[in-house]
PDB file of C-alpha atoms in Angstrom:
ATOM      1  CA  UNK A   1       9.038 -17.472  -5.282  1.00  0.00           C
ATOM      2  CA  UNK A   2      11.506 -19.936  -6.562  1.00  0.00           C
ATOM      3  CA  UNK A   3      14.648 -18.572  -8.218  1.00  0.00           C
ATOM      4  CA  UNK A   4      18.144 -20.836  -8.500  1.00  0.00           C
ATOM      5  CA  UNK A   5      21.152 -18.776  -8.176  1.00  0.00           C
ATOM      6  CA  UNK A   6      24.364 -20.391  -8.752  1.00  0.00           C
ATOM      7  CA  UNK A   7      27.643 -18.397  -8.020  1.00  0.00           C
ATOM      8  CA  UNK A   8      31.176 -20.375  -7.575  1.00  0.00           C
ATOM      9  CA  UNK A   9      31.630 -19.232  -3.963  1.00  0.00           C
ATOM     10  CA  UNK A  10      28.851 -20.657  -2.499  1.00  0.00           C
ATOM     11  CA  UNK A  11      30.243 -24.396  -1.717  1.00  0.00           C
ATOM     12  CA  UNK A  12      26.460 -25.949  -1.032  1.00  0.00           C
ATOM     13  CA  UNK A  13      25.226 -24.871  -4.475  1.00  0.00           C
ATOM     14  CA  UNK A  14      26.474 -26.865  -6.947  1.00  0.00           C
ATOM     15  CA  UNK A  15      19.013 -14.440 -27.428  1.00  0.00           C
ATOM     16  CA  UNK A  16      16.875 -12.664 -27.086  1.00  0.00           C
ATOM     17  CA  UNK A  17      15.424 -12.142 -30.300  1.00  0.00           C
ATOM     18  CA  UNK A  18      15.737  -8.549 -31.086  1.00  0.00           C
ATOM     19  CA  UNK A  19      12.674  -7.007 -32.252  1.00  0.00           C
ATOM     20  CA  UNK A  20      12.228  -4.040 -34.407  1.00  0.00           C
ATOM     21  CA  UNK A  21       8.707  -2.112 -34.021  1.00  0.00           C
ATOM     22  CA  UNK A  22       7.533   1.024 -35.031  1.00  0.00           C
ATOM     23  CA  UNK A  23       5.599   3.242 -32.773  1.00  0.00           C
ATOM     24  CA  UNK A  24       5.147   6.302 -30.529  1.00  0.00           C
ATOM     25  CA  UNK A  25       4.501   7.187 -27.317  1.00  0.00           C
ATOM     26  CA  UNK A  26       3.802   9.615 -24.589  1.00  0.00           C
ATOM     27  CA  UNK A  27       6.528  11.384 -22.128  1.00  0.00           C
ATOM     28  CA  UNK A  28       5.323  13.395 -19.331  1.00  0.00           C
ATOM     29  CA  UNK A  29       7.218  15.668 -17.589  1.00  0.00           C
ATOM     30  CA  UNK A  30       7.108  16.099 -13.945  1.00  0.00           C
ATOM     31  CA  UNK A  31       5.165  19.526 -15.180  1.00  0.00           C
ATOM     32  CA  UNK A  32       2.678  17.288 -16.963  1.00  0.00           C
ATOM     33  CA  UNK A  33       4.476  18.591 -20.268  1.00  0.00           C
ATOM     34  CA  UNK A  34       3.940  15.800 -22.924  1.00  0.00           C
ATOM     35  CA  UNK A  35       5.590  15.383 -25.991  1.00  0.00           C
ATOM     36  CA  UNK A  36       5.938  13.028 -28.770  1.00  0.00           C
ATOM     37  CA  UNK A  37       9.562  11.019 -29.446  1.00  0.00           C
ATOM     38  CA  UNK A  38       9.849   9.193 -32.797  1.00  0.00           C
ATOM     39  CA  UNK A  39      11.785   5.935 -33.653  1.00  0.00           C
ATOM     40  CA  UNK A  40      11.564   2.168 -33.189  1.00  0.00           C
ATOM     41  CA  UNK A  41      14.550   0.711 -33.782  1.00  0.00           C
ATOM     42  CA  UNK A  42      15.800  -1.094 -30.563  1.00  0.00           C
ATOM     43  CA  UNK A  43      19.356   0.086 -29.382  1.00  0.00           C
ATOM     44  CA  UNK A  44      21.043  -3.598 -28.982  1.00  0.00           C
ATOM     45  CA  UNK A  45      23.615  -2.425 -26.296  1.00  0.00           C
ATOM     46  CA  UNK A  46      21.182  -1.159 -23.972  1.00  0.00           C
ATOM     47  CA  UNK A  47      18.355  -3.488 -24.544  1.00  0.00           C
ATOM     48  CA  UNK A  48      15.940  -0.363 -24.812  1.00  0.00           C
ATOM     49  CA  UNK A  49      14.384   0.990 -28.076  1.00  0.00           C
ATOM     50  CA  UNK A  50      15.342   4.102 -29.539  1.00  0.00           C
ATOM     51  CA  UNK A  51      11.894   5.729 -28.961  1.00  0.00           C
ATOM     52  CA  UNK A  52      12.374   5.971 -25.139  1.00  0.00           C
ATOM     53  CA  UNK A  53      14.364   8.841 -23.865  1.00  0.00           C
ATOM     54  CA  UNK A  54      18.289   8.910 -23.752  1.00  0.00           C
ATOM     55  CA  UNK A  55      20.111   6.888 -21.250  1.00  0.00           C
ATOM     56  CA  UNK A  56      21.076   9.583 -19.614  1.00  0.00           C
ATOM     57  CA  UNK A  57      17.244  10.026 -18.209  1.00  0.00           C
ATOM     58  CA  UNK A  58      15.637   8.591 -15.532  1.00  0.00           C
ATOM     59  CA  UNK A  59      11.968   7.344 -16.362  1.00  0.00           C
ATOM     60  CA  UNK A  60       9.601   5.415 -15.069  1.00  0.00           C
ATOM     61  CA  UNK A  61       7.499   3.680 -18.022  1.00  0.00           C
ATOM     62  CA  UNK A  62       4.536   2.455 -16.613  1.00  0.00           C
ATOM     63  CA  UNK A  63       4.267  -0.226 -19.455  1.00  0.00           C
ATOM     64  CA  UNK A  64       6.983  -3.182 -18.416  1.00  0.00           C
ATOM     65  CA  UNK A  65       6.844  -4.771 -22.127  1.00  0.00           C
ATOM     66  CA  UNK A  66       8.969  -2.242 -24.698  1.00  0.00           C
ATOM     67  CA  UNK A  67       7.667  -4.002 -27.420  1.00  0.00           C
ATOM     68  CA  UNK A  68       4.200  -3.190 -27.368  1.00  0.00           C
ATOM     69  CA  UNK A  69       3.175   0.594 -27.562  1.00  0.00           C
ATOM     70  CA  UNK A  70       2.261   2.164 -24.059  1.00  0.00           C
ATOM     71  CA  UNK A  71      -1.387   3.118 -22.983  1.00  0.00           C
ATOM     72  CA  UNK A  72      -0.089   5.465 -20.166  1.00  0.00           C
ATOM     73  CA  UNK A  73       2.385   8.389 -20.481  1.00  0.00           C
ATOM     74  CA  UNK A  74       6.021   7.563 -19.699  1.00  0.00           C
ATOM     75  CA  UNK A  75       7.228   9.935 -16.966  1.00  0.00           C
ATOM     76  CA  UNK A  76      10.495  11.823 -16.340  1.00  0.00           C
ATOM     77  CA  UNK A  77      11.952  11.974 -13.390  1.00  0.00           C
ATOM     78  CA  UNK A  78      13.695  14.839 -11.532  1.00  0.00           C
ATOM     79  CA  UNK A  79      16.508  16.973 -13.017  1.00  0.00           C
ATOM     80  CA  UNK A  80      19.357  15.396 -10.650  1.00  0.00           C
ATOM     81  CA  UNK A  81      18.306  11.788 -11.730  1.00  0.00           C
ATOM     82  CA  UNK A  82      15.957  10.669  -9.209  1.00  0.00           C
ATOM     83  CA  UNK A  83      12.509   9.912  -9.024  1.00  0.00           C
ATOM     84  CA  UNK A  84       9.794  10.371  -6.361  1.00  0.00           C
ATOM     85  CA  UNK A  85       6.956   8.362  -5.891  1.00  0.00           C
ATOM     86  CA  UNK A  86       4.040   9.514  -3.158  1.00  0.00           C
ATOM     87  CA  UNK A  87       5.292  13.376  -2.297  1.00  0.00           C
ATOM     88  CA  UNK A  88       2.409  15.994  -3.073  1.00  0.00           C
ATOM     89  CA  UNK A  89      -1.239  15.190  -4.483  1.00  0.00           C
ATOM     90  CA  UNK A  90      -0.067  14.906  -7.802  1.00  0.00           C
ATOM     91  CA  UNK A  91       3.071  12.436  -7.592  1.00  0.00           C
ATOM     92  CA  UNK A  92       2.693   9.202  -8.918  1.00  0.00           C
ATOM     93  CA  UNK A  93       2.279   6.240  -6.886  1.00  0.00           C
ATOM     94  CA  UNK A  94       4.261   4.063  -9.444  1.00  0.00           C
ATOM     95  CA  UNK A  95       2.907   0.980  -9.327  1.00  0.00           C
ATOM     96  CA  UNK A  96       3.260  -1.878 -11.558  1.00  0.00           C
ATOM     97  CA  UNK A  97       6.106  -0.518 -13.777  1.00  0.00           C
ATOM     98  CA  UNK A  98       9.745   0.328 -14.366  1.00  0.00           C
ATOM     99  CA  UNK A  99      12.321   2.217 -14.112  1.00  0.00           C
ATOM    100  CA  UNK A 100      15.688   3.125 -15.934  1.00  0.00           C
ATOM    101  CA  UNK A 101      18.957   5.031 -15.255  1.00  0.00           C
ATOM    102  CA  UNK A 102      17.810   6.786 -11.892  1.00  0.00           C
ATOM    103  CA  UNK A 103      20.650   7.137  -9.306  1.00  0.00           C
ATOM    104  CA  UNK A 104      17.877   6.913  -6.925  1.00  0.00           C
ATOM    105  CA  UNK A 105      14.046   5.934  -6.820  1.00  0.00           C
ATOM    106  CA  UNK A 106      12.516   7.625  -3.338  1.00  0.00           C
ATOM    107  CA  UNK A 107       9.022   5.200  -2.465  1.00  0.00           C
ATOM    108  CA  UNK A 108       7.590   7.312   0.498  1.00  0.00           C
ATOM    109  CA  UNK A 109       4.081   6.653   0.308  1.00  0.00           C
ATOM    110  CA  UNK A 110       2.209   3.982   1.869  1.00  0.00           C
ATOM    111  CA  UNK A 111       1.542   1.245  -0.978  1.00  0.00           C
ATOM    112  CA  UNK A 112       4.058   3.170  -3.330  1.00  0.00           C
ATOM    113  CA  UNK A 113       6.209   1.286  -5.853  1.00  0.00           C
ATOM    114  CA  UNK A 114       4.616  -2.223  -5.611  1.00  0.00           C
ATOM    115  CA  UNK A 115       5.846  -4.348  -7.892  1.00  0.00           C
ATOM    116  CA  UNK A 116       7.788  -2.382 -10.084  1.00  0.00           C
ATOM    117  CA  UNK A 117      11.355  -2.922 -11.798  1.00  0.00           C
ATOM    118  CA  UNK A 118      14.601  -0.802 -10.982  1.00  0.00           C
ATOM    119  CA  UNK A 119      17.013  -1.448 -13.454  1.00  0.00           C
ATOM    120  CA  UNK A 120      20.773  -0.200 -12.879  1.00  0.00           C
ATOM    121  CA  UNK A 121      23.349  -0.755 -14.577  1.00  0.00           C
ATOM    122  CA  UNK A 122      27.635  -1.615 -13.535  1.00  0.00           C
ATOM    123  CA  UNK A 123      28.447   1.876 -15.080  1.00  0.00           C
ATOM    124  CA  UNK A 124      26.339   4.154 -12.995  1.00  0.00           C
ATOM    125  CA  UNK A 125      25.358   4.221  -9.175  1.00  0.00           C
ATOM    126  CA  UNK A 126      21.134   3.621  -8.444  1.00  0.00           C
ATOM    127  CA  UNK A 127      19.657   3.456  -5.076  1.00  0.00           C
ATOM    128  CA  UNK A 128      16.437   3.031  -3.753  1.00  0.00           C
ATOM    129  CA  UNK A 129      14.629   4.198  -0.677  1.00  0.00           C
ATOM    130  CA  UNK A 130      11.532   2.844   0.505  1.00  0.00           C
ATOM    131  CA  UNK A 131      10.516   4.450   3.158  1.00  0.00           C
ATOM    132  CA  UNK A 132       6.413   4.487   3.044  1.00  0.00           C
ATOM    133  CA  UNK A 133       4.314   1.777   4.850  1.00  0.00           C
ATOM    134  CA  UNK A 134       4.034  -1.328   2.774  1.00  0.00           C
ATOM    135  CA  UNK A 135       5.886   0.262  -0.049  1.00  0.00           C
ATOM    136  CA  UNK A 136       8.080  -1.711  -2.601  1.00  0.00           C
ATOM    137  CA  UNK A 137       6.085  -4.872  -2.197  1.00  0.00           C
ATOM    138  CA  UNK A 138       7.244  -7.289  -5.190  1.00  0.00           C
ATOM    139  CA  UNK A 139      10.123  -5.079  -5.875  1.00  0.00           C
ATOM    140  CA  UNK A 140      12.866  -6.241  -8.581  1.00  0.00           C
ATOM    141  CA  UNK A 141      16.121  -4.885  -8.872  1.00  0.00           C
ATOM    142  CA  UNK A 142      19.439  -6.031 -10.789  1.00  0.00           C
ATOM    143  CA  UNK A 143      22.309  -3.859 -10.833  1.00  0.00           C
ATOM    144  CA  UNK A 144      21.360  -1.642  -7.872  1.00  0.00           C
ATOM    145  CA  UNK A 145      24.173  -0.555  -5.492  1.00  0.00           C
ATOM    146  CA  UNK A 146      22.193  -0.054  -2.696  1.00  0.00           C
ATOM    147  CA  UNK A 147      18.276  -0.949  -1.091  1.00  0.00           C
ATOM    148  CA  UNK A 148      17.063   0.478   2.210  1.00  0.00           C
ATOM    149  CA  UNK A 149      13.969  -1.419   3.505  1.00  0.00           C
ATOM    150  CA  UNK A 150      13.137   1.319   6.215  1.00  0.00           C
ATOM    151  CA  UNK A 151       9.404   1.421   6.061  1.00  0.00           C
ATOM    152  CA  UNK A 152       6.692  -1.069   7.952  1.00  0.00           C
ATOM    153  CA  UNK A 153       6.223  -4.103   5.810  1.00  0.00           C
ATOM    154  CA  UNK A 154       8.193  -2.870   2.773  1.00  0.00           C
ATOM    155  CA  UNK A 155      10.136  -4.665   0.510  1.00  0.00           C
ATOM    156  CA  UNK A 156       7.952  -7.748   1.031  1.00  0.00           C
ATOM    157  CA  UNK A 157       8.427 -10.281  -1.652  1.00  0.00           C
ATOM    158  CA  UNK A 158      11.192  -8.257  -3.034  1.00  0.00           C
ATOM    159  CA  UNK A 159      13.572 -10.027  -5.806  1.00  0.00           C
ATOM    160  CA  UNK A 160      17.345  -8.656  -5.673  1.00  0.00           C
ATOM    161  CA  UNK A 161      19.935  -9.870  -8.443  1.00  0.00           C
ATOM    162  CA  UNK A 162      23.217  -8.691  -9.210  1.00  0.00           C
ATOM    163  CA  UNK A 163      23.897  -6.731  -6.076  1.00  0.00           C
ATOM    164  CA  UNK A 164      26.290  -4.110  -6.399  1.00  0.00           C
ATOM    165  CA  UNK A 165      26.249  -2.811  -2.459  1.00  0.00           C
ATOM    166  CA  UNK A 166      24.776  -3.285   0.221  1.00  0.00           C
ATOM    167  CA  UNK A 167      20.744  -4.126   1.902  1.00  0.00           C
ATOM    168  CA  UNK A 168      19.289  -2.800   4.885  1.00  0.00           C
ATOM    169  CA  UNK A 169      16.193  -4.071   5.878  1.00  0.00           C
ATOM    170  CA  UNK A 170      15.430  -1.729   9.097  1.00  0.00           C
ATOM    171  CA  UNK A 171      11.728  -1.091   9.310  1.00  0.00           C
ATOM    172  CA  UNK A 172       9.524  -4.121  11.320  1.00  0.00           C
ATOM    173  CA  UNK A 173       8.361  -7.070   9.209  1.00  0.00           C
ATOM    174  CA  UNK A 174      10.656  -5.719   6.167  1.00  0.00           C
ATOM    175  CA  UNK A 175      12.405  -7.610   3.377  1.00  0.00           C
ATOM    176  CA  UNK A 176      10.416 -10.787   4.234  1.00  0.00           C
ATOM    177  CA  UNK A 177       9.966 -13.997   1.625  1.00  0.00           C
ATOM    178  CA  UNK A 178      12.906 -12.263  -0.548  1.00  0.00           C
ATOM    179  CA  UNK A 179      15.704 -13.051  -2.500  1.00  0.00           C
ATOM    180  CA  UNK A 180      18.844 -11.155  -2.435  1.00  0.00           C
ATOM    181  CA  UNK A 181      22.307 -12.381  -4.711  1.00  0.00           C
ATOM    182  CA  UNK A 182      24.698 -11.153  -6.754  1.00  0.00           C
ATOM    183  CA  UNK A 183      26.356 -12.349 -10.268  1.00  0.00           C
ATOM    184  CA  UNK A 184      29.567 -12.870  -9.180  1.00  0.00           C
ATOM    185  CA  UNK A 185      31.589 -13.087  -6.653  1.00  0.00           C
ATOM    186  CA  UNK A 186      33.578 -10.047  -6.834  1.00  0.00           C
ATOM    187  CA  UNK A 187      31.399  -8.301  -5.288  1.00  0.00           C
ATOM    188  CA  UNK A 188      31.915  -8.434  -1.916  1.00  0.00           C
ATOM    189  CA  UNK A 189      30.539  -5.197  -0.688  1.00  0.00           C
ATOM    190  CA  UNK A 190      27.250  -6.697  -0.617  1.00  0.00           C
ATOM    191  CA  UNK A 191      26.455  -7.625   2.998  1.00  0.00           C
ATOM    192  CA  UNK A 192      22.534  -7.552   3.914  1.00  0.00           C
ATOM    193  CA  UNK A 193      21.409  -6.201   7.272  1.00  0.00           C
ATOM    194  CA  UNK A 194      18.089  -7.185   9.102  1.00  0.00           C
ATOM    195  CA  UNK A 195      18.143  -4.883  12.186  1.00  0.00           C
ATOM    196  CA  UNK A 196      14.190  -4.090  11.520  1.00  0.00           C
ATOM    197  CA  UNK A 197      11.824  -6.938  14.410  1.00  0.00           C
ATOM    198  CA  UNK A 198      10.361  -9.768  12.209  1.00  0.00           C
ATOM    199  CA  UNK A 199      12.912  -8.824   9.028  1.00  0.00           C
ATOM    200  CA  UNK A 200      14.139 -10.320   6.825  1.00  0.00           C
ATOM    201  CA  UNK A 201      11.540 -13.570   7.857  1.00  0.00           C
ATOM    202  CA  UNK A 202      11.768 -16.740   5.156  1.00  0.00           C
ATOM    203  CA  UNK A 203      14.511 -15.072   3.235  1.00  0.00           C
ATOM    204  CA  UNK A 204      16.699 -16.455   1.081  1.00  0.00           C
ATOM    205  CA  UNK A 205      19.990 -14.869   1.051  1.00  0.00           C
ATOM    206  CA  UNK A 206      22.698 -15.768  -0.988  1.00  0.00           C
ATOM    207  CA  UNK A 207      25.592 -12.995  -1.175  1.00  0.00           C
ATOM    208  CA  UNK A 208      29.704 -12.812  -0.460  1.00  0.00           C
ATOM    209  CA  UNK A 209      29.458  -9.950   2.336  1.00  0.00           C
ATOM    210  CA  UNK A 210      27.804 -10.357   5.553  1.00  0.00           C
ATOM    211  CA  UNK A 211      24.584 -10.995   7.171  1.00  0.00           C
ATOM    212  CA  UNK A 212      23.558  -9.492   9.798  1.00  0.00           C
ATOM    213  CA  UNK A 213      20.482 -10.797  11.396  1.00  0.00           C
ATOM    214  CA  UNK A 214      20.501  -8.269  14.997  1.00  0.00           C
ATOM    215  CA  UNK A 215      17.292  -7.360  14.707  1.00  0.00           C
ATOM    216  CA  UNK A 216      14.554  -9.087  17.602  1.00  0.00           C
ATOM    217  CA  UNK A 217      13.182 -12.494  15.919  1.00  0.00           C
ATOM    218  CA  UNK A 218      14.843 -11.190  12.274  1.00  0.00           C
ATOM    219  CA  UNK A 219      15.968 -14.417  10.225  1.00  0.00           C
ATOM    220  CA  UNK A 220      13.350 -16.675  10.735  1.00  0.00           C
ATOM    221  CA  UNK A 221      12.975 -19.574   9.030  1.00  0.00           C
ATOM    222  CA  UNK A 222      15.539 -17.666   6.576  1.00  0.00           C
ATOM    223  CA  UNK A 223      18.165 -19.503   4.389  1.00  0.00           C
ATOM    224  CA  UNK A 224      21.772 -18.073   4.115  1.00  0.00           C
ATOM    225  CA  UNK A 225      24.846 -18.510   2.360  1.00  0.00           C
ATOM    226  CA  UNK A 226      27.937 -16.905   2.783  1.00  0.00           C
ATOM    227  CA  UNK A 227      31.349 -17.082   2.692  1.00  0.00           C
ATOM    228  CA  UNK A 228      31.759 -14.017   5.604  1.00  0.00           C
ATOM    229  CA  UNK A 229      30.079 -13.885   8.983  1.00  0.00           C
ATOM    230  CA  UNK A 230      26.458 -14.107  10.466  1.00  0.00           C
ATOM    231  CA  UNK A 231      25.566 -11.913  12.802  1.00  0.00           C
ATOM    232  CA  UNK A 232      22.430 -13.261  15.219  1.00  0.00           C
ATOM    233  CA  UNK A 233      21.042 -11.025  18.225  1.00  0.00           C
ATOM    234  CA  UNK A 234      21.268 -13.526  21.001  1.00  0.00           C
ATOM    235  CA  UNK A 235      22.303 -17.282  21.344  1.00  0.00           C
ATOM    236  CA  UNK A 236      19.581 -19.484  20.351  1.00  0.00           C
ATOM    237  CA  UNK A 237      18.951 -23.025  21.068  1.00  0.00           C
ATOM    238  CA  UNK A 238      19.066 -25.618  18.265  1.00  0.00           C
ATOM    239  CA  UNK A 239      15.599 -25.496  17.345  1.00  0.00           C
ATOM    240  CA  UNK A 240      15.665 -21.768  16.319  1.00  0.00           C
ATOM    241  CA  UNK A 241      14.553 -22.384  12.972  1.00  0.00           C
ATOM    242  CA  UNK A 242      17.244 -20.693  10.498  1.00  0.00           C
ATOM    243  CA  UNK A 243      19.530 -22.766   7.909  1.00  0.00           C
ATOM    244  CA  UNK A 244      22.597 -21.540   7.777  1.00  0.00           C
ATOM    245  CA  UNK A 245      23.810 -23.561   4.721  1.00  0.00           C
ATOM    246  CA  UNK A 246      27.214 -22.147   5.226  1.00  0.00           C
ATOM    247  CA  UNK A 247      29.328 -18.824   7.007  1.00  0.00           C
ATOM    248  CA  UNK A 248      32.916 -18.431   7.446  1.00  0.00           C
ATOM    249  CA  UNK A 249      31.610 -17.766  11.448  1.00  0.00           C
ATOM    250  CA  UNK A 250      28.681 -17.716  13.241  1.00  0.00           C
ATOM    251  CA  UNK A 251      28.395 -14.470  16.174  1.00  0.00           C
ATOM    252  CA  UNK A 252      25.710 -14.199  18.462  1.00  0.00           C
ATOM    253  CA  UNK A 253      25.723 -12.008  21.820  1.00  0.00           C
ATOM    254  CA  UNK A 254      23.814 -13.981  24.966  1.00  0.00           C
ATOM    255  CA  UNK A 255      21.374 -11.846  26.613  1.00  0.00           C
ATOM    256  CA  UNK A 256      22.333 -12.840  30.212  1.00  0.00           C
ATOM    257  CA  UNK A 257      26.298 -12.042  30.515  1.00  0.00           C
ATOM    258  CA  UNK A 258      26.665 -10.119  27.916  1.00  0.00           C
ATOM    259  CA  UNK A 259      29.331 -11.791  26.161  1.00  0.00           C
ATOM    260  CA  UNK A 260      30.046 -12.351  22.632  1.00  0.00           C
ATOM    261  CA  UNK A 261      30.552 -16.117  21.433  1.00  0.00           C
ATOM    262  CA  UNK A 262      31.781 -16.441  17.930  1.00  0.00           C
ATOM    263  CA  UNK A 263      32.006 -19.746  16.169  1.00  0.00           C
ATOM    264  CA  UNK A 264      33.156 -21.371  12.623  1.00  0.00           C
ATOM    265  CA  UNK A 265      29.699 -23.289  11.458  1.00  0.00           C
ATOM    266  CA  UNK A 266      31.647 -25.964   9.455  1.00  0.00           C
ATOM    267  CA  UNK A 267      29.353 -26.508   6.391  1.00  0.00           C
ATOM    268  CA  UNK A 268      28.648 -30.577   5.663  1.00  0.00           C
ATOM    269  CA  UNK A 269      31.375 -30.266   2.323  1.00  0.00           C
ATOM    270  CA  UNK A 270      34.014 -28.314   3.780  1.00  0.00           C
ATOM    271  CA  UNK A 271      36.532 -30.675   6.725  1.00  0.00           C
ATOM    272  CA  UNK A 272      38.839 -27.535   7.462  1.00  0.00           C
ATOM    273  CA  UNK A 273      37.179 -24.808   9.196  1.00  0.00           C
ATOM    274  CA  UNK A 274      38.747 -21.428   8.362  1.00  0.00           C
ATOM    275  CA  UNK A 275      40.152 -19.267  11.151  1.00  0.00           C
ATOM    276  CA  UNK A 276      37.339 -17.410  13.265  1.00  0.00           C
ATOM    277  CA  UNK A 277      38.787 -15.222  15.734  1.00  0.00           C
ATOM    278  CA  UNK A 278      40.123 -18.901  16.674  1.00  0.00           C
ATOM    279  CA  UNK A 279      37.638 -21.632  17.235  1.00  0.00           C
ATOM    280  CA  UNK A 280      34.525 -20.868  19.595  1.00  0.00           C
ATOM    281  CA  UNK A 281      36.318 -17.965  21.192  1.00  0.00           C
ATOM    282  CA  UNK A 282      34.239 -15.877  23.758  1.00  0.00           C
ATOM    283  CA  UNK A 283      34.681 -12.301  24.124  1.00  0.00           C
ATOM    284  CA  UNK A 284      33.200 -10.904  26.845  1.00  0.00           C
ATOM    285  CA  UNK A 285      32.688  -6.406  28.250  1.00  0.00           C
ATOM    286  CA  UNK A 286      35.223  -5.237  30.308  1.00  0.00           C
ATOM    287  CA  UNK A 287      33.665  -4.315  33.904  1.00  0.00           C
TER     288      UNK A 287
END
């Protein structure tokens, strides 16, 4: 996956043509109710032709291109604005797809949601949950206020922009070879978590909150950039192989005392380290 973010915090890192179509298609209800909506004029505020539902709805349209008419039924999701993928015999897996103005997508079943779209927007709060085995693989998201990585394996490959809140990546192996950044930075309530063992592995992480990287052997061979703190499970010798391109302050705990040594990692541009609990100061439990 290669994707350049650029965002002015981040001291290392340096029209559509509107289409109008005419055409129907298919929305299913959760009841397997279909019926037909009309139009084809393309709403240019919302980026979404008038023939799909109203914003207010959350779908999931298994067809990602809106200018071409669907083969498969679009489906509507639950009457509180989320969306289940993988409860019961007949819920969809949705695979392969996308969906719109859901406050939250639920991806319980092993294999559910793989490569699909969430699409949020600033106005309106949209989470997702993927909680199944190997769920969410190749997962976008842009405007999403929050992503929780809890199942085996999910979230592989996933592709996060424009961050609104925060990441956790708790289940083992989660949130690997992804990408998670924001579009500006204001928002610095985006801090990504990798408590899950083996998370978060060949990451590239490029947010204003902080990282925290507590989870046995999570990190590896990750790239981070940050203007708050890392957090690391235990101190590591210099070969451990993370790039920490640049933190306001480096924690890690040592496994053998117990104490806490935190640390300004001065990045290769920046002479003046900013304050860090004071330079290299160790904190250790009281007895």
């Amino acid at each position: 996956m290669s994707t350049t973010t650029s965002s002015k915090f981040f001291p290392s890192q340096g029209s559509t043509n509107l289409l109008v179509v005419a055409m129907m298609v298919m929305v299913s209800t959760p009841a397997g109710v279909q019926a037909r909506i009309g139009g084809g004029v393309r709403d240019k505020a919302n980026k979404i032709p008038r023939h799909l539902p109203p914003v207010t709805t959350c779908f999931f349209n298994p067809n990602t291109d809106l200018n071409v008419p669907n083969t498969e039924p679009i489906t509507l999701g639950n009457a509180d604005g989320s969306f289940t993928c993988g409860r019961g015999a007949n819920s969809p897996s949705c695979e392969d797809g996308e969906f719109r103005y859901c406050n939250k997508v639920i991806c319980e079943k092993t294999g559910s949601c793989d490569n699909v779209k969430v699409l949020g927007t600033e106005d309106t709060t949209t989470v997702v949950e993927c909680s199944g085995k190997d769920s969410c693989l190749g997962l976008q998201t842009e405007y999403v206020d929050e992503v929780k990585c809890t199942g085996k394996d999910s979230c592989l490959g996933s592709e996060n922009l424009g961050l609104l809140g925060p990441v956790e990546c708790s289940g083992k192996g989660s949130c690997a070879e992804s990408l998670f950044a924001v579009q500006s930075s204001d928002q610095e309530g985006v801090s990504v978590t990798c408590s899950g063992k083996d998370s978060c592995e060949g990451s590239d992480i490029q947010i204003p909150g902080f990282v925290d990287c507590s989870g046995k052997n999570a990190c590896l061979d990750a790239s981070i950039n940050t203007p708050s703190s890392v957090i690391l499970p235990s101190v590591r010798d210099s070969f451990f192989p993370i790039d920490i391109i640049y933190a306001d302050c480096v924690e890690m705990t040592s496994p053998s005392d117990g104490c806490t040594y935190r640390a300004f990692y001065a990045p290769r541009d920046t002479p003046d380290p900013v304050d860090c609990f004071t330079i290299a100061q160790q904190s250790c439990p009281t007895v």
